[in-house]
PDB file of C-alpha atoms in Angstrom:
ATOM      1  CA  MET O  14      -7.033 -32.851  -3.500  1.00  0.00           C
ATOM      2  CA  ALA O  15      -5.698 -35.405  -5.975  1.00  0.00           C
ATOM      3  CA  SER O  16      -3.717 -32.681  -7.732  1.00  0.00           C
ATOM      4  CA  LEU O  17      -2.131 -31.662  -4.414  1.00  0.00           C
ATOM      5  CA  VAL O  18      -0.995 -35.216  -3.702  1.00  0.00           C
ATOM      6  CA  ALA O  19       0.344 -35.599  -7.234  1.00  0.00           C
ATOM      7  CA  MET O  20       2.277 -32.333  -6.967  1.00  0.00           C
ATOM      8  CA  ALA O  21       3.654 -33.208  -3.530  1.00  0.00           C
ATOM      9  CA  LYS O  22       5.154 -36.485  -4.762  1.00  0.00           C
ATOM     10  CA  GLU O  23       6.463 -35.041  -8.039  1.00  0.00           C
ATOM     11  CA  PRO O  24      10.262 -34.519  -8.104  1.00  0.00           C
ATOM     12  CA  ILE O  25      11.575 -30.982  -8.526  1.00  0.00           C
ATOM     13  CA  THR O  26      12.855 -30.942 -12.102  1.00  0.00           C
ATOM     14  CA  ALA O  27      14.535 -27.512 -12.196  1.00  0.00           C
ATOM     15  CA  PRO O  28      18.201 -28.495 -11.610  1.00  0.00           C
ATOM     16  CA  GLY O  29      19.180 -25.453  -9.551  1.00  0.00           C
ATOM     17  CA  ARG O  30      16.223 -25.752  -7.223  1.00  0.00           C
ATOM     18  CA  ALA O  31      16.619 -29.511  -6.962  1.00  0.00           C
ATOM     19  CA  ALA O  32      20.208 -29.012  -5.791  1.00  0.00           C
ATOM     20  CA  LEU O  33      18.961 -26.866  -2.889  1.00  0.00           C
ATOM     21  CA  LEU O  34      17.263 -29.969  -1.497  1.00  0.00           C
ATOM     22  CA  LYS O  35      20.530 -31.876  -1.003  1.00  0.00           C
ATOM     23  CA  PRO O  36      23.260 -31.550   1.645  1.00  0.00           C
ATOM     24  CA  VAL O  37      26.001 -29.303   0.331  1.00  0.00           C
ATOM     25  CA  GLU O  38      28.591 -32.029   1.060  1.00  0.00           C
ATOM     26  CA  SER O  39      26.984 -34.265  -1.565  1.00  0.00           C
ATOM     27  CA  LEU O  40      26.763 -31.773  -4.428  1.00  0.00           C
ATOM     28  CA  THR O  41      28.775 -32.301  -7.592  1.00  0.00           C
ATOM     29  CA  GLN O  42      30.397 -29.438  -9.475  1.00  0.00           C
ATOM     30  CA  PRO O  43      27.710 -29.515 -12.214  1.00  0.00           C
ATOM     31  CA  GLU O  44      25.036 -29.215  -9.515  1.00  0.00           C
ATOM     32  CA  MET O  45      26.881 -26.224  -8.073  1.00  0.00           C
ATOM     33  CA  MET O  46      26.865 -24.646 -11.539  1.00  0.00           C
ATOM     34  CA  ASP O  47      23.140 -25.388 -11.829  1.00  0.00           C
ATOM     35  CA  MET O  48      22.590 -23.315  -8.697  1.00  0.00           C
ATOM     36  CA  ILE O  49      24.567 -20.409 -10.145  1.00  0.00           C
ATOM     37  CA  HIS O  50      22.529 -20.511 -13.351  1.00  0.00           C
ATOM     38  CA  SER O  51      19.309 -20.675 -11.327  1.00  0.00           C
ATOM     39  CA  ALA O  52      20.257 -17.642  -9.242  1.00  0.00           C
ATOM     40  CA  GLN O  53      21.158 -15.705 -12.391  1.00  0.00           C
ATOM     41  CA  GLU O  54      18.216 -16.690 -14.576  1.00  0.00           C
ATOM     42  CA  ASP O  55      15.238 -17.616 -12.380  1.00  0.00           C
ATOM     43  CA  TYR O  56      14.865 -14.432 -10.346  1.00  0.00           C
ATOM     44  CA  ARG O  57      14.431 -11.598 -12.799  1.00  0.00           C
ATOM     45  CA  GLY O  58      12.117  -8.614 -12.621  1.00  0.00           C
ATOM     46  CA  TRP O  59       9.692  -8.670  -9.701  1.00  0.00           C
ATOM     47  CA  ARG O  60      11.318 -11.854  -8.392  1.00  0.00           C
ATOM     48  CA  SER O  61      14.773 -10.295  -8.068  1.00  0.00           C
ATOM     49  CA  GLY O  62      14.254  -9.720  -4.338  1.00  0.00           C
ATOM     50  CA  ASP O  63      13.194 -13.295  -3.580  1.00  0.00           C
ATOM     51  CA  PRO O  64      15.155 -14.506  -0.503  1.00  0.00           C
ATOM     52  CA  LEU O  65      15.579 -17.845  -2.275  1.00  0.00           C
ATOM     53  CA  LYS O  66      17.873 -16.138  -4.800  1.00  0.00           C
ATOM     54  CA  ALA O  67      20.220 -15.017  -2.020  1.00  0.00           C
ATOM     55  CA  HIS O  68      19.963 -18.433  -0.364  1.00  0.00           C
ATOM     56  CA  THR O  69      20.976 -20.094  -3.642  1.00  0.00           C
ATOM     57  CA  TYR O  70      24.114 -17.965  -3.889  1.00  0.00           C
ATOM     58  CA  GLU O  71      24.830 -18.726  -0.232  1.00  0.00           C
ATOM     59  CA  LYS O  72      24.694 -22.448  -0.903  1.00  0.00           C
ATOM     60  CA  VAL O  73      27.162 -21.952  -3.763  1.00  0.00           C
ATOM     61  CA  GLN O  74      29.468 -20.228  -1.279  1.00  0.00           C
ATOM     62  CA  ASP O  75      29.005 -23.123   1.125  1.00  0.00           C
ATOM     63  CA  TRP O  76      29.962 -25.564  -1.624  1.00  0.00           C
ATOM     64  CA  HIS O  77      33.252 -23.731  -2.163  1.00  0.00           C
ATOM     65  CA  VAL O  78      33.930 -23.634   1.582  1.00  0.00           C
ATOM     66  CA  ASN O  79      33.263 -27.363   1.808  1.00  0.00           C
ATOM     67  CA  ILE O  80      35.583 -28.184  -1.088  1.00  0.00           C
ATOM     68  CA  TYR O  81      38.311 -25.540  -0.744  1.00  0.00           C
ATOM     69  CA  GLY O  82      38.030 -24.282   2.833  1.00  0.00           C
ATOM     70  CA  ASP O  83      37.444 -20.714   3.940  1.00  0.00           C
ATOM     71  CA  GLY O  84      41.008 -19.483   4.276  1.00  0.00           C
ATOM     72  CA  PRO O  85      42.212 -16.271   2.605  1.00  0.00           C
ATOM     73  CA  GLN O  86      43.110 -16.194  -1.081  1.00  0.00           C
ATOM     74  CA  ARG O  87      46.774 -17.154  -1.564  1.00  0.00           C
ATOM     75  CA  ASN O  88      48.959 -15.254  -4.021  1.00  0.00           C
ATOM     76  CA  ASP O  89      52.267 -15.841  -5.782  1.00  0.00           C
ATOM     77  CA  GLY O  90      53.979 -12.649  -6.827  1.00  0.00           C
ATOM     78  CA  GLY O  91      50.686 -10.805  -6.757  1.00  0.00           C
ATOM     79  CA  LYS O  92      48.923 -13.426  -8.833  1.00  0.00           C
ATOM     80  CA  PRO O  93      46.160 -15.489  -7.198  1.00  0.00           C
ATOM     81  CA  ILE O  94      46.955 -19.172  -6.801  1.00  0.00           C
ATOM     82  CA  GLU O  95      44.329 -21.653  -7.919  1.00  0.00           C
ATOM     83  CA  PRO O  96      42.884 -23.149  -4.711  1.00  0.00           C
ATOM     84  CA  THR O  97      43.519 -26.805  -3.945  1.00  0.00           C
ATOM     85  CA  PRO O  98      40.589 -28.961  -2.823  1.00  0.00           C
ATOM     86  CA  ILE O  99      40.764 -30.061   0.795  1.00  0.00           C
ATOM     87  CA  ARG O 100      38.492 -33.021   0.022  1.00  0.00           C
ATOM     88  CA  PRO O 101      37.421 -34.882  -3.121  1.00  0.00           C
ATOM     89  CA  ILE O 102      34.729 -33.243  -5.214  1.00  0.00           C
ATOM     90  CA  PRO O 103      31.741 -35.613  -5.494  1.00  0.00           C
ATOM     91  CA  GLU O 104      31.494 -37.040  -8.994  1.00  0.00           C
ATOM     92  CA  THR O 105      28.185 -38.909  -8.796  1.00  0.00           C
ATOM     93  CA  GLN O 106      24.891 -37.221  -8.090  1.00  0.00           C
ATOM     94  CA  MET O 107      23.131 -38.693  -5.079  1.00  0.00           C
ATOM     95  CA  SER O 108      19.399 -39.274  -4.894  1.00  0.00           C
ATOM     96  CA  HIS O 109      17.173 -36.920  -2.954  1.00  0.00           C
ATOM     97  CA  VAL O 110      16.686 -38.311   0.542  1.00  0.00           C
ATOM     98  CA  THR O 111      15.497 -37.043   3.909  1.00  0.00           C
ATOM     99  CA  PRO O 112      17.848 -36.814   6.921  1.00  0.00           C
ATOM    100  CA  HIS O 113      16.510 -40.264   7.874  1.00  0.00           C
ATOM    101  CA  GLY O 114      17.504 -41.779   4.524  1.00  0.00           C
ATOM    102  CA  GLU O 115      13.987 -42.004   3.084  1.00  0.00           C
ATOM    103  CA  ASP O 116      13.334 -41.158  -0.558  1.00  0.00           C
ATOM    104  CA  LEU O 117      12.368 -37.481  -0.447  1.00  0.00           C
ATOM    105  CA  TRP O 118       9.590 -37.681  -3.019  1.00  0.00           C
ATOM    106  CA  GLN O 119       7.972 -40.644  -1.293  1.00  0.00           C
ATOM    107  CA  ALA O 120       8.100 -38.730   1.986  1.00  0.00           C
ATOM    108  CA  THR O 121       6.549 -35.565   0.549  1.00  0.00           C
ATOM    109  CA  GLY O 122       3.943 -37.603  -1.316  1.00  0.00           C
ATOM    110  CA  ARG O 123       2.925 -39.240   1.950  1.00  0.00           C
ATOM    111  CA  LEU O 124       2.701 -35.820   3.611  1.00  0.00           C
ATOM    112  CA  GLY O 125       0.534 -34.647   0.735  1.00  0.00           C
ATOM    113  CA  GLU O 126      -1.784 -37.589   1.385  1.00  0.00           C
ATOM    114  CA  THR O 127      -1.963 -36.529   5.042  1.00  0.00           C
ATOM    115  CA  VAL O 128      -3.049 -33.037   3.981  1.00  0.00           C
ATOM    116  CA  ALA O 129      -5.685 -34.577   1.708  1.00  0.00           C
ATOM    117  CA  GLN O 130      -6.980 -36.659   4.618  1.00  0.00           C
ATOM    118  CA  ALA O 131      -7.104 -33.534   6.798  1.00  0.00           C
ATOM    119  CA  ALA O 132      -9.164 -31.813   4.117  1.00  0.00           C
ATOM    120  CA  GLN O 133     -11.930 -34.378   4.567  1.00  0.00           C
ATOM    121  CA  MET O 134     -12.562 -32.915   8.030  1.00  0.00           C
ATOM    122  CA  ASP O 135     -11.182 -29.377   7.859  1.00  0.00           C
ATOM    123  CA  GLY O 136     -12.050 -28.526   4.263  1.00  0.00           C
ATOM    124  CA  ALA O 137      -9.433 -28.047   1.555  1.00  0.00           C
ATOM    125  CA  ASP O 138      -8.797 -24.367   2.290  1.00  0.00           C
ATOM    126  CA  ASN O 139      -8.233 -24.863   6.025  1.00  0.00           C
ATOM    127  CA  ALA O 140      -6.164 -28.027   5.506  1.00  0.00           C
ATOM    128  CA  VAL O 141      -3.743 -26.232   3.186  1.00  0.00           C
ATOM    129  CA  LYS O 142      -3.676 -23.194   5.475  1.00  0.00           C
ATOM    130  CA  GLY O 143      -2.810 -25.578   8.295  1.00  0.00           C
ATOM    131  CA  LEU O 144       0.132 -26.906   6.293  1.00  0.00           C
ATOM    132  CA  GLN O 145       1.286 -23.404   5.363  1.00  0.00           C
ATOM    133  CA  ARG O 146       0.964 -22.124   8.918  1.00  0.00           C
ATOM    134  CA  GLY O 147       2.749 -25.199  10.244  1.00  0.00           C
ATOM    135  CA  LEU O 148       5.648 -24.796   7.816  1.00  0.00           C
ATOM    136  CA  ASN O 149       6.046 -21.166   8.866  1.00  0.00           C
ATOM    137  CA  MET O 150       6.099 -22.092  12.557  1.00  0.00           C
ATOM    138  CA  LEU O 151       8.538 -24.943  11.878  1.00  0.00           C
ATOM    139  CA  ASN O 152      10.956 -22.767   9.913  1.00  0.00           C
ATOM    140  CA  GLU O 153      10.728 -19.982  12.493  1.00  0.00           C
ATOM    141  CA  ALA O 154      11.625 -22.428  15.266  1.00  0.00           C
ATOM    142  CA  ASN O 155      14.388 -24.099  13.218  1.00  0.00           C
ATOM    143  CA  PRO O 156      16.353 -21.367  11.433  1.00  0.00           C
ATOM    144  CA  LEU O 157      19.071 -22.197   8.964  1.00  0.00           C
ATOM    145  CA  PRO O 158      22.284 -23.181  10.791  1.00  0.00           C
ATOM    146  CA  SER O 159      25.305 -20.964  11.311  1.00  0.00           C
ATOM    147  CA  ARG O 160      27.827 -20.944   8.490  1.00  0.00           C
ATOM    148  CA  SER O 161      31.452 -20.130   7.818  1.00  0.00           C
ATOM    149  CA  PRO O 162      32.561 -16.847   9.440  1.00  0.00           C
ATOM    150  CA  ALA O 163      34.020 -15.965   6.050  1.00  0.00           C
ATOM    151  CA  TYR O 164      30.465 -15.030   5.053  1.00  0.00           C
ATOM    152  CA  GLY O 165      27.561 -13.369   6.784  1.00  0.00           C
ATOM    153  CA  PRO O 166      24.574 -15.255   8.197  1.00  0.00           C
ATOM    154  CA  TYR O 167      22.091 -16.938   5.903  1.00  0.00           C
ATOM    155  CA  THR O 168      19.366 -14.834   4.377  1.00  0.00           C
ATOM    156  CA  LYS O 169      16.153 -15.666   6.208  1.00  0.00           C
ATOM    157  CA  LEU O 170      13.770 -17.511   3.914  1.00  0.00           C
ATOM    158  CA  GLY O 171      10.484 -15.724   3.430  1.00  0.00           C
ATOM    159  CA  PRO O 172       7.288 -17.129   4.962  1.00  0.00           C
ATOM    160  CA  VAL O 173       4.862 -19.212   2.942  1.00  0.00           C
ATOM    161  CA  ASP O 174       1.738 -17.310   1.929  1.00  0.00           C
ATOM    162  CA  GLU O 175      -1.078 -18.618   4.147  1.00  0.00           C
ATOM    163  CA  ASP O 176      -3.697 -18.386   1.420  1.00  0.00           C
ATOM    164  CA  GLY O 177      -5.088 -21.931   1.393  1.00  0.00           C
ATOM    165  CA  GLN O 178      -3.755 -22.579  -2.119  1.00  0.00           C
ATOM    166  CA  TYR O 179      -1.263 -25.390  -2.725  1.00  0.00           C
ATOM    167  CA  GLY O 180       0.918 -23.923  -5.453  1.00  0.00           C
ATOM    168  CA  PRO O 181       4.627 -23.940  -6.345  1.00  0.00           C
ATOM    169  CA  GLN O 182       5.641 -21.837  -3.319  1.00  0.00           C
ATOM    170  CA  THR O 183       3.980 -24.144  -0.785  1.00  0.00           C
ATOM    171  CA  ASP O 184       5.153 -27.237  -2.659  1.00  0.00           C
ATOM    172  CA  PHE O 185       8.797 -26.150  -2.575  1.00  0.00           C
ATOM    173  CA  ALA O 186       8.515 -25.122   1.081  1.00  0.00           C
ATOM    174  CA  LEU O 187       7.148 -28.588   1.928  1.00  0.00           C
ATOM    175  CA  LYS O 188       9.994 -30.301   0.087  1.00  0.00           C
ATOM    176  CA  HIS O 189      12.667 -27.972   1.455  1.00  0.00           C
ATOM    177  CA  ALA O 190      11.518 -28.496   5.056  1.00  0.00           C
ATOM    178  CA  THR O 191      11.273 -32.266   4.575  1.00  0.00           C
ATOM    179  CA  ALA O 192      14.751 -32.428   3.042  1.00  0.00           C
ATOM    180  CA  ARG O 193      16.207 -30.285   5.831  1.00  0.00           C
ATOM    181  CA  LEU O 194      14.349 -31.484   8.940  1.00  0.00           C
ATOM    182  CA  GLY O 195      12.718 -34.785   7.998  1.00  0.00           C
ATOM    183  CA  ALA O 196       9.157 -35.961   7.419  1.00  0.00           C
ATOM    184  CA  PRO O 197       8.303 -36.500  11.126  1.00  0.00           C
ATOM    185  CA  LYS O 198       8.962 -32.824  11.950  1.00  0.00           C
ATOM    186  CA  VAL O 199       6.854 -31.700   8.999  1.00  0.00           C
ATOM    187  CA  ALA O 200       4.043 -34.020  10.114  1.00  0.00           C
ATOM    188  CA  GLU O 201       4.201 -32.375  13.542  1.00  0.00           C
ATOM    189  CA  ALA O 202       4.154 -28.963  11.874  1.00  0.00           C
ATOM    190  CA  LEU O 203       1.013 -29.899   9.953  1.00  0.00           C
ATOM    191  CA  ALA O 204      -0.671 -30.977  13.191  1.00  0.00           C
ATOM    192  CA  LEU O 205       0.271 -27.695  14.871  1.00  0.00           C
ATOM    193  CA  GLY O 206      -0.857 -25.734  11.833  1.00  0.00           C
ATOM    194  CA  ARG O 207      -4.236 -27.471  11.827  1.00  0.00           C
ATOM    195  CA  PHE O 208      -4.732 -26.726  15.513  1.00  0.00           C
ATOM    196  CA  ASN O 209      -3.592 -23.137  15.022  1.00  0.00           C
ATOM    197  CA  THR O 210      -5.990 -22.644  12.125  1.00  0.00           C
ATOM    198  CA  PHE O 211      -8.853 -23.866  14.327  1.00  0.00           C
ATOM    199  CA  ALA O 212      -7.707 -21.597  17.181  1.00  0.00           C
ATOM    200  CA  ARG O 213      -7.487 -18.571  14.887  1.00  0.00           C
ATOM    201  CA  ASN O 214     -10.981 -19.216  13.572  1.00  0.00           C
ATOM    202  CA  ALA O 215     -12.313 -19.736  17.106  1.00  0.00           C
ATOM    203  CA  GLN O 216     -10.745 -16.476  18.249  1.00  0.00           C
ATOM    204  CA  ARG O 217     -12.075 -14.571  15.264  1.00  0.00           C
ATOM    205  CA  ASN O 218     -15.671 -15.782  15.548  1.00  0.00           C
ATOM    206  CA  GLY O 219     -15.729 -16.224  19.327  1.00  0.00           C
ATOM    207  CA  ASN O 220     -16.862 -19.836  19.063  1.00  0.00           C
ATOM    208  CA  PRO O 221     -14.620 -22.599  20.478  1.00  0.00           C
ATOM    209  CA  ASP O 222     -17.111 -25.391  19.746  1.00  0.00           C
ATOM    210  CA  GLY O 223     -15.472 -28.372  18.089  1.00  0.00           C
ATOM    211  CA  LEU O 224     -12.279 -28.099  20.157  1.00  0.00           C
ATOM    212  CA  GLU O 225     -12.256 -31.766  21.131  1.00  0.00           C
ATOM    213  CA  GLN O 226     -12.633 -33.035  17.577  1.00  0.00           C
ATOM    214  CA  ALA O 227     -10.143 -30.535  16.139  1.00  0.00           C
ATOM    215  CA  THR O 228      -7.487 -31.290  18.773  1.00  0.00           C
ATOM    216  CA  HIS O 229      -7.696 -35.056  18.455  1.00  0.00           C
ATOM    217  CA  ALA O 230      -7.897 -34.946  14.646  1.00  0.00           C
ATOM    218  CA  ALA O 231      -4.713 -32.869  14.493  1.00  0.00           C
ATOM    219  CA  PHE O 232      -2.551 -34.645  17.062  1.00  0.00           C
ATOM    220  CA  GLY O 233      -4.105 -38.079  17.428  1.00  0.00           C
ATOM    221  CA  PRO O 234      -2.505 -39.700  14.353  1.00  0.00           C
ATOM    222  CA  LEU O 235       0.944 -38.760  15.685  1.00  0.00           C
ATOM    223  CA  LEU O 236       0.417 -40.162  19.161  1.00  0.00           C
ATOM    224  CA  ARG O 237      -1.608 -43.389  19.055  1.00  0.00           C
ATOM    225  CA  ALA O 238      -3.365 -46.060  17.034  1.00  0.00           C
ATOM    226  CA  PRO O 239      -6.729 -45.026  15.558  1.00  0.00           C
ATOM    227  CA  ARG O 240      -8.669 -47.557  17.656  1.00  0.00           C
ATOM    228  CA  ASP O 241      -7.248 -46.315  20.973  1.00  0.00           C
ATOM    229  CA  THR O 242     -10.220 -44.831  22.842  1.00  0.00           C
ATOM    230  CA  GLY O 243      -8.489 -44.162  26.168  1.00  0.00           C
ATOM    231  CA  PRO O 244      -7.572 -40.783  27.677  1.00  0.00           C
ATOM    232  CA  LYS O 245      -5.648 -38.687  25.186  1.00  0.00           C
ATOM    233  CA  VAL O 246      -2.343 -37.095  26.095  1.00  0.00           C
ATOM    234  CA  GLU O 247      -2.806 -34.046  23.856  1.00  0.00           C
ATOM    235  CA  ALA O 248      -5.943 -33.192  25.833  1.00  0.00           C
ATOM    236  CA  GLY O 249      -3.961 -33.181  29.068  1.00  0.00           C
ATOM    237  CA  VAL O 250      -1.203 -31.026  27.594  1.00  0.00           C
ATOM    238  CA  LEU O 251      -3.823 -28.586  26.320  1.00  0.00           C
ATOM    239  CA  GLN O 252      -5.390 -28.430  29.791  1.00  0.00           C
ATOM    240  CA  GLU O 253      -1.980 -27.724  31.347  1.00  0.00           C
ATOM    241  CA  THR O 254      -1.368 -25.031  28.735  1.00  0.00           C
ATOM    242  CA  LEU O 255      -4.711 -23.374  29.412  1.00  0.00           C
ATOM    243  CA  ASN O 256      -4.056 -23.448  33.161  1.00  0.00           C
ATOM    244  CA  GLY O 257      -0.675 -21.789  32.689  1.00  0.00           C
ATOM    245  CA  ILE O 258      -1.944 -19.045  30.390  1.00  0.00           C
ATOM    246  CA  GLY O 259      -5.299 -18.559  32.104  1.00  0.00           C
ATOM    247  CA  ALA O 260      -3.744 -17.848  35.494  1.00  0.00           C
ATOM    248  CA  GLN O 261      -1.630 -15.092  33.916  1.00  0.00           C
ATOM    249  CA  HIS O 262      -4.645 -13.189  32.587  1.00  0.00           C
ATOM    250  CA  HIS O 263      -7.496 -13.945  34.990  1.00  0.00           C
ATOM    251  CA  ASP O 264      -7.329 -13.305  38.749  1.00  0.00           C
ATOM    252  CA  ASP O 265     -10.312 -15.577  39.279  1.00  0.00           C
ATOM    253  CA  TRP O 266      -8.967 -18.416  37.118  1.00  0.00           C
ATOM    254  CA  GLN O 267      -9.817 -21.879  38.383  1.00  0.00           C
ATOM    255  CA  ASP O 268      -7.458 -24.562  37.156  1.00  0.00           C
ATOM    256  CA  LEU O 269      -8.884 -27.279  34.989  1.00  0.00           C
ATOM    257  CA  LYS O 270      -8.541 -30.831  36.197  1.00  0.00           C
ATOM    258  CA  VAL O 271      -5.865 -32.410  34.005  1.00  0.00           C
ATOM    259  CA  ASP O 272      -7.719 -35.599  33.155  1.00  0.00           C
ATOM    260  CA  ASN O 273      -6.817 -35.948  29.446  1.00  0.00           C
ATOM    261  CA  TRP O 274     -10.432 -35.446  28.361  1.00  0.00           C
ATOM    262  CA  ILE O 275     -11.730 -32.389  26.500  1.00  0.00           C
ATOM    263  CA  GLY O 276     -15.258 -31.635  27.653  1.00  0.00           C
ATOM    264  CA  PRO O 277     -17.434 -28.548  28.132  1.00  0.00           C
ATOM    265  CA  LYS O 278     -15.218 -27.081  30.889  1.00  0.00           C
ATOM    266  CA  THR O 279     -12.045 -27.342  28.804  1.00  0.00           C
ATOM    267  CA  THR O 280     -13.824 -25.943  25.755  1.00  0.00           C
ATOM    268  CA  GLU O 281     -15.181 -23.013  27.781  1.00  0.00           C
ATOM    269  CA  ALA O 282     -11.728 -22.357  29.256  1.00  0.00           C
ATOM    270  CA  PHE O 283     -10.217 -22.423  25.755  1.00  0.00           C
ATOM    271  CA  GLY O 284     -12.642 -19.727  24.645  1.00  0.00           C
ATOM    272  CA  GLN O 285     -11.941 -17.713  27.786  1.00  0.00           C
ATOM    273  CA  VAL O 286      -8.175 -17.828  27.201  1.00  0.00           C
ATOM    274  CA  LEU O 287      -8.612 -16.727  23.582  1.00  0.00           C
ATOM    275  CA  LYS O 288     -10.315 -13.552  24.808  1.00  0.00           C
ATOM    276  CA  ALA O 289      -7.056 -12.510  26.490  1.00  0.00           C
ATOM    277  CA  GLU O 290      -4.259 -14.311  24.627  1.00  0.00           C
ATOM    278  CA  ASP O 291      -3.354 -14.468  20.950  1.00  0.00           C
ATOM    279  CA  SER O 292      -4.170 -17.794  19.294  1.00  0.00           C
ATOM    280  CA  ASP O 293      -0.665 -18.030  17.815  1.00  0.00           C
ATOM    281  CA  THR O 294       0.948 -17.648  21.246  1.00  0.00           C
ATOM    282  CA  LEU O 295      -1.397 -20.284  22.648  1.00  0.00           C
ATOM    283  CA  THR O 296      -0.439 -22.688  19.853  1.00  0.00           C
ATOM    284  CA  GLN O 297       3.280 -22.083  20.284  1.00  0.00           C
ATOM    285  CA  THR O 298       3.029 -22.630  24.041  1.00  0.00           C
ATOM    286  CA  LEU O 299       1.157 -25.884  23.444  1.00  0.00           C
ATOM    287  CA  ALA O 300       3.756 -26.924  20.870  1.00  0.00           C
ATOM    288  CA  ARG O 301       6.640 -26.375  23.274  1.00  0.00           C
ATOM    289  CA  ARG O 302       4.864 -28.378  25.979  1.00  0.00           C
ATOM    290  CA  MET O 303       4.409 -31.205  23.490  1.00  0.00           C
ATOM    291  CA  GLY O 304       8.055 -31.032  22.400  1.00  0.00           C
ATOM    292  CA  MET O 305       7.160 -30.140  18.824  1.00  0.00           C
ATOM    293  CA  LEU O 306       9.003 -26.809  18.516  1.00  0.00           C
TER     294      LEU O 306
END
């Protein structure tokens, strides 16, 4: 996993792609031109349909709207008038930072270390799948914002391949999400992705054993100090989630006691719910109850 951590903390060196990781208000004119060149040169052949190509052009449009406004083209005697900036064009390139002001590469490097730590318990394949699944859930729940009515809506970015391999696609998705939403939201996404990966496996093989360890390993680091051995809030939220879903599918459902402990009864109920409800829906319901989506 050392190569994953090294890749996660490595800055994006391709200028056009690097510019996509900054707020459009901060971009200089050369950075805008870098995006144009990237859209023209980096997506040839089989990559021509990559949604990131369309998104790059859309960010170029946003740059022009930010600098010149989105009013109609003005003409003088039939000749177009050169637009006048409505605000100064940035002259100095800013560093890559998260919405919270943290150095982006330090933030993504730390997230890479978290994935590596998860791999010690989950295995490398499942840990990376957890990250990929979490990024997809995070992006689905937090679509790109609305933009100027002068243009259509943003092209929806394609999902990350959930193949358990940390390559350039996953690396850029990690950095794009961290730049857009911040490291804490990506850390939550990783936790949800880890839980979802466990739930998918449990549903596929019909074996929910290990639920307690998987749940606390995923969510515990976000919610408490490692030495805290008291009742665990994520266990209670899971019990509430199972009660809500279980009653919808089973006439004879008996509510679990919400005591913040995952024991045999909660594990059995988890397996019972997975016989009637999709593991992804279960995870998303849990995420909403925890305020993570």
